[in-house]
């Protein structure tokens, strides 16, 4: 491979910076490099591909080479953002592993503040060679967070994560300390990404599904087990019987005692 070809393949940081809140806008125009932007605070708009993308703090967008873009701040709450420009065929390969694409250049609601990683890259091109190598390492570190938070999953993988999460809840619902983070850790996925997939697949959040599962289990026990309300609460994953009663009534319109009495009377009726 020639030195020129190797240079074209290599992930290279071109420049980076910070734009404080003001009315600066750019475009319409095109770039010949990749430009990744992260909104630290405020709001703005990106226009590209005949689409308009309202953006806010925590969102990110990529300008792809030779794609016409126009972006500008919200007049009432102008954004503050950090940015990095980079190039190389390796850049396209890494971005293709995330949800970023020329037809969908925006990702929303980063679960963590990514702006410090952009500051690591400021003035990278003017540094000595060893600092340039470090800048490339910092750029890879930054992109690794986008790979973690916004992975481009293979077809069918999101549904698999959802099924694994439901299975884990079915096996561990009785734990009074079970949290959504526990479920996400068990299926080895970032919490906010699991939330989005789960909501899309089931129509409810992970926490709502857990409550629903626990209430269904409590109903089964109240109907047939003969356990006290306190024991049913514990068996369904609730440490506090009073809190359990409140959640149960909200879900069924009956207190646990009322539900137990009602269903035992129904069960005692002759056929």
Tab-separated table of C-alpha atoms in Angstrom, residues 162 193-206:
chain	number	residue	atom	x	y	z
A	162	UNK	CA	-36.226	-7.059	24.589
A	193	UNK	CA	-30.882	2.249	24.562
A	194	UNK	CA	-32.831	-0.599	26.211
A	195	UNK	CA	-35.535	1.914	27.168
A	196	UNK	CA	-35.987	3.028	23.563
A	197	UNK	CA	-36.049	-0.513	22.154
A	198	UNK	CA	-38.365	-1.832	24.884
A	199	UNK	CA	-40.819	1.040	24.487
A	200	UNK	CA	-40.883	0.588	20.727
A	201	UNK	CA	-41.440	-3.190	20.973
A	202	UNK	CA	-43.966	-3.324	23.836
A	203	UNK	CA	-45.535	0.125	24.032
A	204	UNK	CA	-44.401	0.545	27.641
A	205	UNK	CA	-41.238	1.323	29.553
A	206	UNK	CA	-39.179	-1.350	31.299
